[in-house]
């Protein structure tokens, strides 16, 4: 089958079976083309709460599929590739955060959405990279324990100097591996390009950037900018999607290492097999986990707007 034929069959099956496909922007172009909704993790969370279809196929990583299940517990939710986890989401578990909370009883626990459903049960509110500053600014408590990403946490803290943040040593191994020297080198090679980076990058990289924001934030920034050249400091698929969308502009990779194997675990053929019922994993969570964990996702949507 050609790519087009596979896509046509996916579109046919999705309609026949009334399945909604959500795809994170880090998925490949051929998957984004057949998805009902694509975007960053905030947009996907909001769509997860709204979709009418009884079955949702998440092309992304496990915490994203869990978020759909938390918000729509009665729906059948399928993760496109069972092995697609997010290493950051596995870095801290519930027991560890319960111990930390005992040390900081007066702090509001803000969890990056890149966490397990189990960990979310002991947190107060979730944030995504695009909503973190807005949500943290609206929290009444000035003391915030931000987990697990210390780089995103530090970025948010820099935007909200009146609040006190406690950070732990977690983060995205892919974004955090980019060194400030690479950013300086890229800027030297492309002096006319704007550097746009994800806040999961280390503060030394974010400090050199012209814009720091989520995957959708970076794409929107390009859309709204008059500049012709950009260095893209997030998963490399974003540079590719942007090149398709804006063929007259130039996009450079900040680092060839910005490749998330987990986000790339899903292929177009996997999507077809999921719809045929021979691939994917149905997400199942204990009722008590759903009850406790969904509070902080709902709070995020309430405060994030
Ligand atoms: P976004 O919230 O920007 O979609 O980021 C999710 C993610 O996993 C980035 O690495
Ligand atoms: Fe997780 Fe990093 Fe991959 Fe995003 S890019 S899914 S934070 S490992």
PDB file of N, CA, C and O and ligand atoms in Angstrom, residues 26 86-88 114 172 174-175 200 260 263, ligand 2:
ATOM      1  N   UNK A  26       4.551  16.300  17.903  1.00  0.00           N
ATOM      2  CA  UNK A  26       5.831  15.610  17.654  1.00  0.00           C
ATOM      3  C   UNK A  26       5.661  14.370  16.787  1.00  0.00           C
ATOM      4  O   UNK A  26       6.632  13.695  16.467  1.00  0.00           O
ATOM      5  N   UNK A  86       7.066   8.441  28.524  1.00  0.00           N
ATOM      6  CA  UNK A  86       7.874   9.656  28.576  1.00  0.00           C
ATOM      7  C   UNK A  86       8.824   9.454  29.753  1.00  0.00           C
ATOM      8  O   UNK A  86       8.359   9.358  30.898  1.00  0.00           O
ATOM      9  N   UNK A  87      10.139   9.388  29.500  1.00  0.00           N
ATOM     10  CA  UNK A  87      11.073   9.133  30.600  1.00  0.00           C
ATOM     11  C   UNK A  87      10.888  10.102  31.773  1.00  0.00           C
ATOM     12  O   UNK A  87      11.003   9.707  32.932  1.00  0.00           O
ATOM     13  N   UNK A  88      10.564  11.351  31.474  1.00  0.00           N
ATOM     14  CA  UNK A  88      10.381  12.310  32.565  1.00  0.00           C
ATOM     15  C   UNK A  88       9.207  11.907  33.475  1.00  0.00           C
ATOM     16  O   UNK A  88       9.278  12.054  34.696  1.00  0.00           O
ATOM     17  N   UNK A 114       3.405  16.005  32.289  1.00  0.00           N
ATOM     18  CA  UNK A 114       4.261  14.848  31.972  1.00  0.00           C
ATOM     19  C   UNK A 114       4.569  14.068  33.250  1.00  0.00           C
ATOM     20  O   UNK A 114       5.708  13.963  33.709  1.00  0.00           O
ATOM     21  N   UNK A 172      13.367  16.606  31.064  1.00  0.00           N
ATOM     22  CA  UNK A 172      13.352  15.837  29.818  1.00  0.00           C
ATOM     23  C   UNK A 172      14.792  15.547  29.400  1.00  0.00           C
ATOM     24  O   UNK A 172      15.556  16.493  29.146  1.00  0.00           O
ATOM     25  N   UNK A 174      15.960  14.661  26.709  1.00  0.00           N
ATOM     26  CA  UNK A 174      16.289  15.081  25.328  1.00  0.00           C
ATOM     27  C   UNK A 174      16.515  16.599  25.260  1.00  0.00           C
ATOM     28  O   UNK A 174      17.535  17.068  24.773  1.00  0.00           O
ATOM     29  N   UNK A 175      15.564  17.354  25.783  1.00  0.00           N
ATOM     30  CA  UNK A 175      15.732  18.820  25.755  1.00  0.00           C
ATOM     31  C   UNK A 175      16.873  19.263  26.673  1.00  0.00           C
ATOM     32  O   UNK A 175      17.633  20.186  26.347  1.00  0.00           O
ATOM     33  N   UNK A 200      11.644  23.178  28.362  1.00  0.00           N
ATOM     34  CA  UNK A 200      12.302  22.006  28.958  1.00  0.00           C
ATOM     35  C   UNK A 200      13.821  22.080  28.759  1.00  0.00           C
ATOM     36  O   UNK A 200      14.561  21.264  29.308  1.00  0.00           O
ATOM     37  N   UNK A 260      12.847  12.540  20.023  1.00  0.00           N
ATOM     38  CA  UNK A 260      12.208  11.754  21.083  1.00  0.00           C
ATOM     39  C   UNK A 260      11.783  10.401  20.511  1.00  0.00           C
ATOM     40  O   UNK A 260      10.807  10.328  19.752  1.00  0.00           O
ATOM     41  N   UNK A 263       8.117   9.481  21.181  1.00  0.00           N
ATOM     42  CA  UNK A 263       7.131  10.135  20.324  1.00  0.00           C
ATOM     43  C   UNK A 263       7.171   9.545  18.920  1.00  0.00           C
ATOM     44  O   UNK A 263       6.193   9.598  18.185  1.00  0.00           O
TER      45      UNK A 263
HETATM   46 FE1  LIG B   2       8.992  13.207  27.346  1.00  0.00          FE
HETATM   47 FE2  LIG B   2      11.010  14.714  26.503  1.00  0.00          FE
HETATM   48 FE3  LIG B   2       9.813  13.006  24.818  1.00  0.00          FE
HETATM   49 FE4  LIG B   2       8.557  15.222  25.634  1.00  0.00          FE
HETATM   50  S1  LIG B   2      10.398  15.096  24.381  1.00  0.00           S
HETATM   51  S2  LIG B   2       7.691  13.158  25.525  1.00  0.00           S
HETATM   52  S3  LIG B   2       9.289  15.386  27.759  1.00  0.00           S
HETATM   53  S4  LIG B   2      10.983  12.506  26.669  1.00  0.00           S
END
